[in-house]
PDB file of C-alpha atoms in Angstrom:
ATOM      1  CA  UNK V 273     101.947 117.446  94.459  1.00  0.00           C
ATOM      2  CA  UNK V 274     103.716 116.981  98.115  1.00  0.00           C
ATOM      3  CA  UNK V 275     102.987 114.727 100.228  1.00  0.00           C
ATOM      4  CA  UNK V 276     104.055 114.128 103.900  1.00  0.00           C
ATOM      5  CA  UNK V 277     103.250 113.536 107.061  1.00  0.00           C
ATOM      6  CA  UNK V 278     102.590 114.653 110.455  1.00  0.00           C
ATOM      7  CA  UNK V 279     102.386 113.131 113.828  1.00  0.00           C
ATOM      8  CA  UNK V 280      98.736 114.417 115.553  1.00  0.00           C
ATOM      9  CA  UNK V 281      97.261 115.961 117.914  1.00  0.00           C
ATOM     10  CA  UNK V 282      94.217 116.270 119.625  1.00  0.00           C
ATOM     11  CA  UNK V 283      93.175 118.747 117.718  1.00  0.00           C
ATOM     12  CA  UNK V 284      93.434 116.046 114.537  1.00  0.00           C
ATOM     13  CA  UNK V 285      90.497 113.845 116.355  1.00  0.00           C
ATOM     14  CA  UNK V 286      87.426 115.228 114.058  1.00  0.00           C
ATOM     15  CA  UNK V 287      89.748 114.867 111.081  1.00  0.00           C
ATOM     16  CA  UNK V 288      91.454 111.249 112.563  1.00  0.00           C
ATOM     17  CA  UNK V 289      87.330 110.172 113.205  1.00  0.00           C
ATOM     18  CA  UNK V 290      86.436 110.710 110.341  1.00  0.00           C
ATOM     19  CA  UNK V 291      88.426 108.663 109.066  1.00  0.00           C
ATOM     20  CA  UNK V 292      88.279 106.171 111.493  1.00  0.00           C
ATOM     21  CA  UNK V 293      84.806 105.638 110.733  1.00  0.00           C
ATOM     22  CA  UNK V 294      85.322 105.240 107.005  1.00  0.00           C
ATOM     23  CA  UNK V 295      88.028 102.859 107.381  1.00  0.00           C
ATOM     24  CA  UNK V 296      86.116 100.560 109.656  1.00  0.00           C
ATOM     25  CA  UNK V 297      82.900 101.254 107.228  1.00  0.00           C
ATOM     26  CA  UNK V 298      85.070  99.187 104.632  1.00  0.00           C
ATOM     27  CA  UNK V 299      84.685  95.810 105.496  1.00  0.00           C
ATOM     28  CA  UNK V 300      81.265  96.654 108.407  1.00  0.00           C
ATOM     29  CA  UNK V 301      83.121  96.687 110.815  1.00  0.00           C
ATOM     30  CA  UNK V 302      81.611  98.361 113.925  1.00  0.00           C
ATOM     31  CA  UNK V 303      82.483 101.847 114.779  1.00  0.00           C
ATOM     32  CA  UNK V 304      81.765 103.192 118.494  1.00  0.00           C
ATOM     33  CA  UNK V 305      82.887 107.279 118.606  1.00  0.00           C
ATOM     34  CA  UNK V 306      82.784 107.598 121.594  1.00  0.00           C
ATOM     35  CA  UNK V 307      84.963 104.958 123.115  1.00  0.00           C
ATOM     36  CA  UNK V 308      87.441 105.419 119.574  1.00  0.00           C
ATOM     37  CA  UNK V 309      87.434 108.694 120.492  1.00  0.00           C
ATOM     38  CA  UNK V 310      89.073 107.960 124.408  1.00  0.00           C
ATOM     39  CA  UNK V 311      90.880 105.559 122.850  1.00  0.00           C
ATOM     40  CA  UNK V 312      92.286 107.762 120.418  1.00  0.00           C
ATOM     41  CA  UNK V 313      93.209 110.265 123.168  1.00  0.00           C
ATOM     42  CA  UNK V 314      94.929 107.579 126.005  1.00  0.00           C
ATOM     43  CA  UNK V 315      96.552 106.549 123.169  1.00  0.00           C
ATOM     44  CA  UNK V 316      97.760 110.189 121.128  1.00  0.00           C
ATOM     45  CA  UNK V 317      98.904 111.098 125.204  1.00  0.00           C
ATOM     46  CA  UNK V 318     100.830 108.307 125.042  1.00  0.00           C
ATOM     47  CA  UNK V 319     104.089 108.443 123.143  1.00  0.00           C
ATOM     48  CA  UNK V 320     105.043 104.953 124.430  1.00  0.00           C
ATOM     49  CA  UNK V 321     101.691 103.696 122.648  1.00  0.00           C
ATOM     50  CA  UNK V 322     103.468 104.527 119.199  1.00  0.00           C
ATOM     51  CA  UNK V 323     102.635 107.204 116.845  1.00  0.00           C
ATOM     52  CA  UNK V 324      99.500 108.608 114.023  1.00  0.00           C
ATOM     53  CA  UNK V 325     100.511 110.054 111.237  1.00  0.00           C
ATOM     54  CA  UNK V 326      98.324 112.071 108.804  1.00  0.00           C
ATOM     55  CA  UNK V 327      99.058 112.064 105.311  1.00  0.00           C
ATOM     56  CA  UNK V 328      98.919 115.176 103.720  1.00  0.00           C
ATOM     57  CA  UNK V 329      98.857 116.043 100.005  1.00  0.00           C
ATOM     58  CA  UNK V 330      99.602 119.518 100.020  1.00  0.00           C
ATOM     59  CA  UNK V 331      97.410 120.797 102.582  1.00  0.00           C
ATOM     60  CA  UNK V 332      95.085 118.312 102.834  1.00  0.00           C
ATOM     61  CA  UNK V 333      94.762 115.802 104.802  1.00  0.00           C
ATOM     62  CA  UNK V 334      94.577 112.666 102.741  1.00  0.00           C
ATOM     63  CA  UNK V 335      94.869 109.916 105.027  1.00  0.00           C
ATOM     64  CA  UNK V 336      96.045 108.051 108.306  1.00  0.00           C
ATOM     65  CA  UNK V 337      97.945 105.620 109.152  1.00  0.00           C
ATOM     66  CA  UNK V 338      98.637 104.096 112.993  1.00  0.00           C
ATOM     67  CA  UNK V 339     102.446 102.370 113.730  1.00  0.00           C
ATOM     68  CA  UNK V 340     101.831 100.660 117.594  1.00  0.00           C
ATOM     69  CA  UNK V 341     104.568 100.087 119.379  1.00  0.00           C
ATOM     70  CA  UNK V 342     105.279  96.189 121.385  1.00  0.00           C
ATOM     71  CA  UNK V 343     108.300  93.972 122.669  1.00  0.00           C
ATOM     72  CA  UNK V 344     109.238  90.990 120.835  1.00  0.00           C
ATOM     73  CA  UNK V 345     111.964  88.366 122.082  1.00  0.00           C
ATOM     74  CA  UNK V 346     112.008  86.855 118.477  1.00  0.00           C
ATOM     75  CA  UNK V 347     112.986  90.092 117.199  1.00  0.00           C
ATOM     76  CA  UNK V 348     114.811  91.250 119.737  1.00  0.00           C
ATOM     77  CA  UNK V 349     113.172  94.187 120.788  1.00  0.00           C
ATOM     78  CA  UNK V 350     110.363  96.581 120.534  1.00  0.00           C
ATOM     79  CA  UNK V 351     108.593  95.663 117.463  1.00  0.00           C
ATOM     80  CA  UNK V 352     105.832  96.954 115.931  1.00  0.00           C
ATOM     81  CA  UNK V 353     102.303  96.352 114.090  1.00  0.00           C
ATOM     82  CA  UNK V 354     101.019  98.577 112.114  1.00  0.00           C
ATOM     83  CA  UNK V 355      97.613  98.764 113.390  1.00  0.00           C
ATOM     84  CA  UNK V 356      95.411 101.033 110.701  1.00  0.00           C
ATOM     85  CA  UNK V 357      96.465 102.682 107.686  1.00  0.00           C
ATOM     86  CA  UNK V 358      93.243 104.795 105.410  1.00  0.00           C
ATOM     87  CA  UNK V 359      93.180 106.621 102.181  1.00  0.00           C
ATOM     88  CA  UNK V 360      90.543 108.904 101.857  1.00  0.00           C
ATOM     89  CA  UNK V 361      88.559 107.158  98.553  1.00  0.00           C
ATOM     90  CA  UNK V 362      89.489 110.291  96.207  1.00  0.00           C
ATOM     91  CA  UNK V 363      93.177 110.264  96.450  1.00  0.00           C
ATOM     92  CA  UNK V 364      94.252 105.750  96.215  1.00  0.00           C
ATOM     93  CA  UNK V 365      95.431 104.821  93.382  1.00  0.00           C
ATOM     94  CA  UNK V 366      98.411 107.946  92.604  1.00  0.00           C
ATOM     95  CA  UNK V 367     101.198 106.628  94.752  1.00  0.00           C
ATOM     96  CA  UNK V 368      99.992 108.138  98.171  1.00  0.00           C
ATOM     97  CA  UNK V 369     100.475 105.030  99.662  1.00  0.00           C
ATOM     98  CA  UNK V 370     103.687 103.819  98.324  1.00  0.00           C
ATOM     99  CA  UNK V 371     104.680 107.147  99.183  1.00  0.00           C
ATOM    100  CA  UNK V 372     103.473 106.515 103.085  1.00  0.00           C
ATOM    101  CA  UNK V 373     104.918 102.544 103.456  1.00  0.00           C
ATOM    102  CA  UNK V 374     108.418 104.155 102.571  1.00  0.00           C
ATOM    103  CA  UNK V 375     108.413 107.295 104.878  1.00  0.00           C
ATOM    104  CA  UNK V 376     106.612 104.376 107.582  1.00  0.00           C
ATOM    105  CA  UNK V 377     109.419 101.915 107.443  1.00  0.00           C
ATOM    106  CA  UNK V 378     111.871 105.127 107.741  1.00  0.00           C
ATOM    107  CA  UNK V 379     110.402 106.319 110.712  1.00  0.00           C
ATOM    108  CA  UNK V 380     110.473 103.064 112.331  1.00  0.00           C
ATOM    109  CA  UNK V 381     113.476 102.202 111.488  1.00  0.00           C
ATOM    110  CA  UNK V 382     114.485 105.660 113.848  1.00  0.00           C
ATOM    111  CA  UNK V 383     112.041 104.877 116.773  1.00  0.00           C
ATOM    112  CA  UNK V 384     113.661 101.253 116.899  1.00  0.00           C
ATOM    113  CA  UNK V 385     111.756  99.247 115.962  1.00  0.00           C
ATOM    114  CA  UNK V 386     112.742  96.088 114.782  1.00  0.00           C
ATOM    115  CA  UNK V 387     110.761  94.848 112.894  1.00  0.00           C
ATOM    116  CA  UNK V 388     106.455  95.562 112.140  1.00  0.00           C
ATOM    117  CA  UNK V 389     103.731  93.574 111.625  1.00  0.00           C
ATOM    118  CA  UNK V 390     100.740  93.568 109.414  1.00  0.00           C
ATOM    119  CA  UNK V 391      96.677  91.841 108.944  1.00  0.00           C
ATOM    120  CA  UNK V 392      95.507  92.899 105.698  1.00  0.00           C
ATOM    121  CA  UNK V 393      92.330  91.285 104.384  1.00  0.00           C
ATOM    122  CA  UNK V 394      92.672  88.677 102.312  1.00  0.00           C
ATOM    123  CA  UNK V 395      89.934  90.559  99.734  1.00  0.00           C
ATOM    124  CA  UNK V 396      92.020  93.012  99.285  1.00  0.00           C
ATOM    125  CA  UNK V 397      94.541  92.966  96.865  1.00  0.00           C
ATOM    126  CA  UNK V 398      95.768  95.383  96.530  1.00  0.00           C
ATOM    127  CA  UNK V 399      97.039  96.360  99.909  1.00  0.00           C
ATOM    128  CA  UNK V 400      98.301  92.914  99.310  1.00  0.00           C
ATOM    129  CA  UNK V 401     100.747  93.647  96.902  1.00  0.00           C
ATOM    130  CA  UNK V 402     101.713  97.183  98.102  1.00  0.00           C
ATOM    131  CA  UNK V 403     102.506  95.477 101.376  1.00  0.00           C
ATOM    132  CA  UNK V 404     104.969  92.749  99.038  1.00  0.00           C
ATOM    133  CA  UNK V 405     106.573  94.887  97.145  1.00  0.00           C
ATOM    134  CA  UNK V 406     107.259  96.954 100.975  1.00  0.00           C
ATOM    135  CA  UNK V 407     109.144  94.266 101.484  1.00  0.00           C
ATOM    136  CA  UNK V 408     106.490  92.763 103.704  1.00  0.00           C
ATOM    137  CA  UNK V 409     106.739  88.297 103.258  1.00  0.00           C
ATOM    138  CA  UNK V 410     103.223  85.989 104.921  1.00  0.00           C
ATOM    139  CA  UNK V 411     104.875  83.405 107.688  1.00  0.00           C
ATOM    140  CA  UNK V 412     104.209  79.677 107.379  1.00  0.00           C
ATOM    141  CA  UNK V 413     102.491  81.421 110.912  1.00  0.00           C
ATOM    142  CA  UNK V 414      97.984  82.204 111.448  1.00  0.00           C
ATOM    143  CA  UNK V 415      97.753  84.926 113.510  1.00  0.00           C
ATOM    144  CA  UNK V 416      95.812  83.984 115.746  1.00  0.00           C
ATOM    145  CA  UNK V 417      93.224  87.165 118.383  1.00  0.00           C
ATOM    146  CA  UNK V 418      91.687  86.697 121.342  1.00  0.00           C
ATOM    147  CA  UNK V 419      89.520  89.622 122.331  1.00  0.00           C
ATOM    148  CA  UNK V 420      90.144  90.556 126.389  1.00  0.00           C
ATOM    149  CA  UNK V 421      87.085  93.451 126.344  1.00  0.00           C
ATOM    150  CA  UNK V 422      83.257  93.698 125.542  1.00  0.00           C
TER     151      UNK V 422
END
């Protein structure tokens, strides 16, 4: 079983959209294919926004991870969010998540990212455990969000 990662391209849109729909369904988040497709095209067409890597086991796509860039004075430059991280159900609990985290952390350093943030659902104990083992820490702060679009 060889796990490797490739930068997504526009040709990968159908596979990515299918996985994103499955990802959003886990927590019953709304999913609009047309809006997500346009957002993906914008993102994939502008590398200053971040990266989307497809996760492969041998020659089969088994997941994806999205790293989006920001900037922080606290972290002295570029920071990033792991905005989405998804492994297909049949491929979970096989060490792929751990390998994906290791890959993303290494790639982020090469992309001059000084800090990475992520959100994890409170019920996602397996994800939380993976992130803590990967060196992420909970802070004494809350991440607050205000959506500016409808």
